[in-house]
Amino acid sequence: EVQLQASGGGLVQAGGSLRLSCAASGFTFDDYVMGWFRQAPGEEREGVACISMTDGSTYYADSVKGRFTISSDNAKNTVYLQMNSLKPEDTAVYYCAADLHPIFRSGRWFLTGLDYWGKGTQVTVSS
C-alpha cells in the first residue's frame, strides 16, 4: 500500500519558519521525483518544489525561490520542505507527491501526471 504521510504544518506569524516532513512507503522511492504542491481555498494547485531521488536536482516555483528548501533522506524514504520567511500568501494545504515522469513547462511543474500524493498538512501564516 502506497503511503505519503505529511506532517509539520501549523500556524506561524509572517516571517517565521516551518519544516514539513513526508514519510513515503509502498513504492520504490529512489525511482521518483518527490515534491510538494499546495492548494489554497479557491485557487488551483501549485507545484512548490521537487527533488529527484536519482540525481538530487531540484525545482522551485518562482514564488518560493530563496525562501524554501527541499531535501531528502533516502535512507528514511523521507522528503523535507524547509520554509523560511513565510508570507500570508503561503497559506495553503501542502501535499507531498511522487512523480515518476515530471512535466515542466514554461518554468512550472505540471501536476497532471502525479503518481501518488497523500493527505495534506495545513500551513497558515498570519500577518
XYZ file of N, CA, C and O in Angstrom:
508
model
N 0.836 -1.192 0.000
C 0.000 0.000 0.000
C 0.877 1.249 0.000
O 1.767 1.396 0.825
N 0.612 2.140 -0.933
C 1.358 3.387 -1.014
C 0.877 4.346 0.072
O -0.332 4.529 0.252
N 1.837 4.918 0.776
C 1.520 5.921 1.781
C 2.490 7.078 1.676
O 3.698 6.886 1.525
N 1.944 8.285 1.738
C 2.735 9.505 1.829
C 2.178 10.282 3.012
O 1.088 10.836 2.932
N 2.922 10.261 4.099
C 2.446 10.856 5.342
C 3.147 12.182 5.577
O 4.322 12.223 5.932
N 2.398 13.259 5.396
C 2.950 14.603 5.586
C 2.683 15.091 6.998
O 1.636 14.786 7.589
N 3.634 15.837 7.530
C 3.483 16.416 8.860
C 4.285 17.702 8.953
O 5.099 17.994 8.072
N 4.033 18.460 10.025
C 4.821 19.652 10.275
C 4.125 20.967 10.021
O 4.696 22.033 10.250
N 2.904 20.913 9.525
C 2.183 22.149 9.302
C 1.777 22.807 10.601
O 1.962 22.251 11.684
N 1.237 24.007 10.488
C 0.792 24.715 11.682
C 0.532 26.168 11.398
O 0.450 26.592 10.243
N 0.400 26.919 12.486
C 0.153 28.350 12.408
C 1.429 29.092 12.788
O 2.039 28.787 13.824
N 1.818 30.031 11.962
C 3.038 30.787 12.209
C 2.831 32.224 11.774
O 2.014 32.496 10.873
N 3.540 33.136 12.402
C 3.455 34.536 12.008
C 4.293 34.787 10.765
O 5.262 34.053 10.483
N 3.925 35.805 10.030
C 4.700 36.195 8.858
C 6.162 36.417 9.252
O 6.448 37.000 10.298
N 7.043 35.910 8.402
C 8.468 35.973 8.698
C 9.002 34.759 9.411
O 10.223 34.586 9.523
N 8.120 33.916 9.884
C 8.521 32.723 10.614
C 8.873 31.568 9.703
O 8.905 31.697 8.470
N 9.136 30.419 10.336
C 9.582 29.235 9.611
C 8.798 27.999 10.041
O 8.316 27.911 11.182
N 8.695 27.069 9.125
C 8.143 25.750 9.401
C 8.930 24.730 8.591
O 9.459 25.059 7.515
N 8.959 23.496 9.081
C 9.593 22.409 8.347
C 8.591 21.280 8.175
O 8.115 20.712 9.160
N 8.269 20.995 6.925
C 7.378 19.897 6.612
C 8.181 18.619 6.356
O 9.283 18.676 5.798
N 7.607 17.495 6.751
C 8.222 16.196 6.500
C 7.223 15.300 5.783
O 6.013 15.421 5.993
N 7.736 14.407 4.961
C 6.885 13.451 4.251
C 7.562 12.098 4.277
O 8.624 11.919 3.666
N 6.956 11.159 4.957
C 7.462 9.792 5.011
C 6.737 8.950 3.975
O 5.503 8.877 3.996
N 7.490 8.332 3.081
C 6.903 7.581 1.970
C 7.137 6.085 2.144
O 8.181 5.660 2.661
N 6.176 5.309 1.690
C 6.326 3.856 1.716
C 5.424 3.238 0.658
O 4.496 3.876 0.160
N 5.729 1.984 0.303
C 4.886 1.245 -0.626
C 5.279 1.369 -2.088
O 4.588 0.827 -2.960
N 6.359 2.086 -2.390
C 6.855 2.174 -3.759
C 8.358 2.403 -3.710
O 8.931 2.679 -2.653
N 9.001 2.286 -4.865
C 10.451 2.419 -4.926
C 10.837 3.889 -4.924
O 10.908 4.547 -5.965
N 11.081 4.389 -3.753
C 11.336 5.813 -3.511
C 12.415 6.365 -4.435
O 12.260 7.450 -5.005
N 13.484 5.616 -4.606
C 14.642 6.121 -5.338
C 14.370 6.347 -6.822
O 15.157 7.004 -7.497
N 13.269 5.813 -7.347
C 12.967 5.959 -8.773
C 12.235 7.264 -9.095
O 12.107 7.627 -10.260
N 11.747 7.943 -8.066
C 10.794 9.025 -8.279
C 11.399 10.408 -8.071
O 12.444 10.570 -7.441
N 10.716 11.385 -8.608
C 10.857 12.775 -8.198
C 9.818 13.007 -7.101
O 8.634 12.707 -7.288
N 10.293 13.489 -5.963
C 9.415 13.730 -4.826
C 9.265 15.229 -4.635
O 10.226 15.993 -4.815
N 8.084 15.644 -4.265
C 7.911 17.079 -4.114
C 6.698 17.458 -3.302
O 6.034 16.615 -2.692
N 6.448 18.745 -3.310
C 5.336 19.323 -2.567
C 4.530 20.224 -3.495
O 5.101 20.999 -4.274
N 3.232 20.115 -3.404
C 2.378 21.108 -4.033
C 1.431 21.638 -2.972
O 1.274 21.058 -1.903
N 0.822 22.771 -3.276
C -0.084 23.381 -2.309
C -1.353 23.844 -3.006
O -1.383 24.052 -4.210
N -2.374 23.976 -2.207
C -3.639 24.475 -2.715
C -4.304 25.325 -1.657
O -4.572 24.860 -0.550
N -4.563 26.561 -2.018
C -5.289 27.479 -1.148
C -6.759 27.472 -1.544
O -7.086 27.129 -2.690
N -7.649 27.841 -0.644
C -9.085 27.844 -0.960
C -9.385 28.668 -2.206
O -8.929 29.814 -2.310
N -10.100 28.082 -3.147
C -10.486 28.795 -4.350
C -9.381 28.955 -5.377
O -9.589 29.613 -6.402
N -8.222 28.368 -5.101
C -7.088 28.502 -6.010
C -6.740 27.163 -6.648
O -7.113 26.099 -6.140
N -6.017 27.221 -7.748
C -5.513 25.996 -8.371
C -4.320 25.462 -7.579
O -3.665 26.198 -6.843
N -4.050 24.199 -7.783
C -2.861 23.598 -7.171
C -1.611 24.237 -7.762
O -1.573 24.555 -8.954
N -0.606 24.386 -6.935
C 0.658 24.957 -7.379
C 1.800 24.037 -6.968
O 1.944 23.724 -5.779
N 2.581 23.606 -7.926
C 3.771 22.834 -7.610
C 4.794 23.750 -6.958
O 5.223 24.723 -7.581
N 5.197 23.456 -5.748
C 6.054 24.348 -4.978
C 7.529 23.999 -5.161
O 8.353 24.861 -5.456
N 7.860 22.733 -4.971
C 9.260 22.302 -5.061
C 9.290 20.804 -5.265
O 8.399 20.087 -4.812
N 10.339 20.340 -5.933
C 10.521 18.897 -6.056
C 12.004 18.582 -6.169
O 12.818 19.459 -6.471
N 12.327 17.327 -5.902
C 13.712 16.877 -5.913
C 13.783 15.484 -6.513
O 12.944 14.624 -6.226
N 14.764 15.300 -7.360
C 14.961 13.993 -7.972
C 15.709 13.081 -7.006
O 16.772 13.443 -6.502
N 15.146 11.909 -6.748
C 15.826 10.958 -5.902
C 17.009 10.320 -6.636
O 17.876 9.709 -6.032
N 17.042 10.488 -7.962
C 18.112 9.885 -8.759
C 19.389 10.720 -8.711
O 20.471 10.185 -8.466
N 19.244 12.036 -8.972
C 20.444 12.867 -9.056
C 20.427 14.085 -8.139
O 21.362 14.885 -8.159
N 19.377 14.234 -7.358
C 19.330 15.330 -6.396
C 18.990 16.682 -6.977
O 18.961 17.681 -6.245
N 18.701 16.754 -8.274
C 18.352 18.037 -8.866
C 17.038 18.521 -8.289
O 16.167 17.718 -7.910
N 16.896 19.840 -8.214
C 15.726 20.426 -7.572
C 15.032 21.426 -8.476
O 15.619 21.963 -9.422
N 13.775 21.665 -8.157
C 12.962 22.671 -8.823
C 12.240 23.465 -7.741
O 11.795 22.880 -6.727
N 12.128 24.768 -7.968
C 11.349 25.619 -7.074
C 10.459 26.528 -7.897
O 10.897 27.084 -8.914
N 9.244 26.715 -7.464
C 8.380 27.719 -8.060
C 8.968 29.097 -7.779
O 9.599 29.316 -6.737
N 8.755 30.015 -8.702
C 9.286 31.362 -8.527
C 8.804 31.990 -7.221
O 9.524 32.755 -6.589
N 7.601 31.638 -6.817
C 7.001 32.247 -5.638
C 7.717 31.867 -4.338
O 7.519 32.533 -3.317
N 8.536 30.820 -4.362
C 9.189 30.372 -3.132
C 10.710 30.346 -3.225
O 11.387 30.037 -2.234
N 11.251 30.656 -4.391
C 12.707 30.619 -4.555
C 13.391 31.533 -3.542
O 12.955 32.661 -3.311
N 14.459 31.007 -2.950
C 15.198 31.786 -1.970
C 14.628 31.708 -0.572
O 15.267 32.160 0.385
N 13.434 31.153 -0.417
C 12.800 31.049 0.899
C 12.588 29.601 1.326
O 12.673 29.278 2.512
N 12.289 28.729 0.387
C 12.016 27.321 0.681
C 13.187 26.471 0.198
O 13.819 26.762 -0.818
N 13.450 25.391 0.930
C 14.488 24.441 0.551
C 13.939 23.030 0.689
O 13.451 22.660 1.765
N 14.054 22.262 -0.383
C 13.621 20.867 -0.345
C 14.854 19.979 -0.189
O 15.924 20.268 -0.736
N 14.710 18.931 0.595
C 15.801 17.982 0.803
C 15.224 16.602 1.039
O 13.999 16.451 1.209
N 16.096 15.619 1.058
C 15.611 14.254 1.245
C 16.603 13.434 2.047
O 17.803 13.746 2.101
N 16.081 12.412 2.673
C 16.895 11.402 3.346
C 16.474 10.073 2.736
O 15.452 9.499 3.130
N 17.239 9.626 1.743
C 16.839 8.425 1.017
C 16.823 7.188 1.916
O 16.029 6.272 1.701
N 17.680 7.162 2.909
C 17.711 6.016 3.813
C 16.414 5.893 4.603
O 16.020 4.794 5.005
N 15.749 7.028 4.811
C 14.498 7.039 5.575
C 13.279 7.188 4.682
O 12.161 7.297 5.186
N 13.483 7.249 3.355
C 12.369 7.481 2.420
C 11.549 8.703 2.849
O 10.316 8.662 2.880
N 12.254 9.768 3.140
C 11.607 10.960 3.666
C 12.069 12.192 2.905
O 13.247 12.319 2.559
N 11.121 13.080 2.652
C 11.391 14.355 1.996
C 10.993 15.474 2.944
O 9.986 15.352 3.671
N 11.775 16.537 2.909
C 11.528 17.677 3.788
C 11.328 18.944 2.964
O 11.860 19.076 1.860
N 10.593 19.868 3.532
C 10.471 21.201 2.946
C 10.676 22.217 4.065
O 9.815 22.365 4.926
N 11.825 22.863 4.031
C 12.109 23.922 4.990
C 11.573 25.225 4.426
O 11.972 25.636 3.329
N 10.684 25.849 5.157
C 10.031 27.072 4.692
C 10.413 28.207 5.616
O 10.064 28.193 6.805
N 11.139 29.166 5.079
C 11.566 30.336 5.837
C 10.914 31.595 5.281
O 10.381 31.590 4.166
N 10.978 32.655 6.048
C 10.409 33.950 5.625
C 8.999 33.783 5.086
O 8.655 34.298 4.021
N 8.197 33.077 5.822
C 6.839 32.777 5.368
C 6.001 34.039 5.248
O 6.149 34.990 6.029
N 5.124 34.013 4.254
C 4.236 35.130 3.959
C 2.790 34.665 4.074
O 2.509 33.470 3.877
N 1.869 35.578 4.318
C 0.457 35.180 4.367
C 0.006 34.459 3.094
O -0.836 33.550 3.159
N 0.557 34.822 1.958
C 0.177 34.167 0.702
C 0.693 32.736 0.581
O 0.348 32.023 -0.366
N 1.508 32.303 1.529
C 1.929 30.902 1.569
C 0.886 30.019 2.252
O 1.035 28.791 2.263
N -0.131 30.623 2.814
C -1.180 29.865 3.485
C -1.878 28.936 2.504
O -2.368 29.368 1.455
N -1.898 27.646 2.823
C -2.487 26.641 1.940
C -2.388 25.285 2.621
O -1.729 25.140 3.659
N -3.041 24.312 2.018
C -2.791 22.919 2.392
C -1.642 22.431 1.521
O -1.676 22.577 0.298
N -0.641 21.867 2.157
C 0.546 21.389 1.461
C 0.489 19.861 1.363
O 0.259 19.174 2.364
N 0.718 19.365 0.160
C 0.652 17.938 -0.106
C 1.999 17.435 -0.579
O 2.679 18.084 -1.387
N 2.347 16.260 -0.120
C 3.530 15.568 -0.601
C 3.137 14.707 -1.796
O 2.045 14.111 -1.808
N 4.023 14.626 -2.799
C 3.674 13.892 -4.016
C 4.876 13.158 -4.588
O 6.032 13.559 -4.379
N 4.591 12.119 -5.348
C 5.606 11.352 -6.071
C 5.278 11.382 -7.555
O 4.133 11.139 -7.943
N 6.276 11.701 -8.358
C 6.064 11.881 -9.801
C 7.160 11.135 -10.546
O 8.330 11.527 -10.475
N 6.802 10.064 -11.255
C 7.811 9.255 -11.927
C 8.356 9.957 -13.170
O 9.540 9.841 -13.487
N 7.486 10.666 -13.882
C 7.892 11.363 -15.103
C 7.385 12.811 -15.042
O 6.396 13.154 -15.700
N 8.049 13.648 -14.264
C 7.554 15.013 -14.083
C 7.593 15.822 -15.378
O 8.481 15.641 -16.211
N 6.610 16.690 -15.517
C 6.496 17.550 -16.689
C 6.699 18.989 -16.241
O 6.030 19.460 -15.311
N 7.646 19.662 -16.907
C 7.901 21.070 -16.636
C 7.660 21.845 -17.928
O 8.201 21.517 -18.973
N 6.838 22.884 -17.838
C 6.557 23.731 -18.994
C 6.531 25.178 -18.548
O 5.932 25.499 -17.522
N 7.174 26.006 -19.322
C 7.219 27.442 -19.015
C 7.690 27.687 -17.590
O 7.177 28.565 -16.891
N 8.628 26.866 -17.148
C 9.196 27.058 -15.823
C 8.331 26.585 -14.681
O 8.618 26.883 -13.522
N 7.263 25.869 -14.982
C 6.350 25.387 -13.954
C 6.290 23.871 -13.965
O 6.378 23.232 -15.017
N 6.134 23.313 -12.772
C 5.948 21.883 -12.612
C 4.464 21.564 -12.785
O 3.644 22.002 -11.994
N 4.139 20.852 -13.848
C 2.761 20.493 -14.107
C 2.391 19.258 -13.294
O 3.119 18.283 -13.264
N 1.257 19.320 -12.644
C 0.877 18.302 -11.672
C -0.081 17.257 -12.229
O -0.547 16.395 -11.492
N -0.341 17.315 -13.525
C -1.350 16.420 -14.093
C -0.903 14.964 -14.113
O -1.738 14.072 -14.187
N 0.417 14.735 -14.033
C 0.901 13.366 -14.122
C 1.377 12.763 -12.822
O 2.096 11.762 -12.820
N 0.959 13.342 -11.706
C 1.403 12.811 -10.422
C 0.982 11.356 -10.259
O -0.137 10.986 -10.604
N 1.881 10.582 -9.705
C 1.577 9.170 -9.495
C 0.923 8.926 -8.132
O -0.028 8.143 -8.030
N 1.463 9.570 -7.120
C 0.913 9.393 -5.772
C 0.933 10.733 -5.041
O 1.823 11.557 -5.268
N -0.001 10.923 -4.170
C 0.031 12.047 -3.225
C -0.730 11.667 -1.983
O -1.582 10.767 -2.001
N -0.404 12.347 -0.911
C -1.014 11.992 0.356
C -1.993 13.041 0.838
O -2.304 13.992 0.128
N -2.469 12.841 2.028
C -3.303 13.845 2.658
C -2.411 15.028 3.014
O -1.242 14.861 3.339
N -2.943 16.184 2.927
C -2.146 17.374 3.127
C -1.985 17.768 4.577
O -2.600 17.202 5.485
N -1.163 18.776 4.762
C -0.983 19.378 6.067
C -1.196 20.889 5.915
O -0.685 21.506 4.986
N -1.964 21.448 6.830
C -2.336 22.860 6.728
C -1.202 23.754 7.209
O -0.651 23.541 8.302
N -0.891 24.750 6.407
C 0.051 25.801 6.795
C -0.704 27.123 6.762
O -1.287 27.478 5.733
N -0.711 27.806 7.882
C -1.390 29.088 7.988
C -0.388 30.130 8.465
O 0.238 29.954 9.512
N -0.257 31.202 7.685
C 0.673 32.277 8.024
C -0.138 33.527 8.312
O -0.850 34.032 7.437
N -0.029 34.014 9.522
C -0.786 35.201 9.913
C 0.048 36.458 9.671
O 1.271 36.443 9.770
N -0.651 37.531 9.380
C 0.054 38.796 9.083
C 0.275 39.615 10.336
O -0.240 39.312 11.403
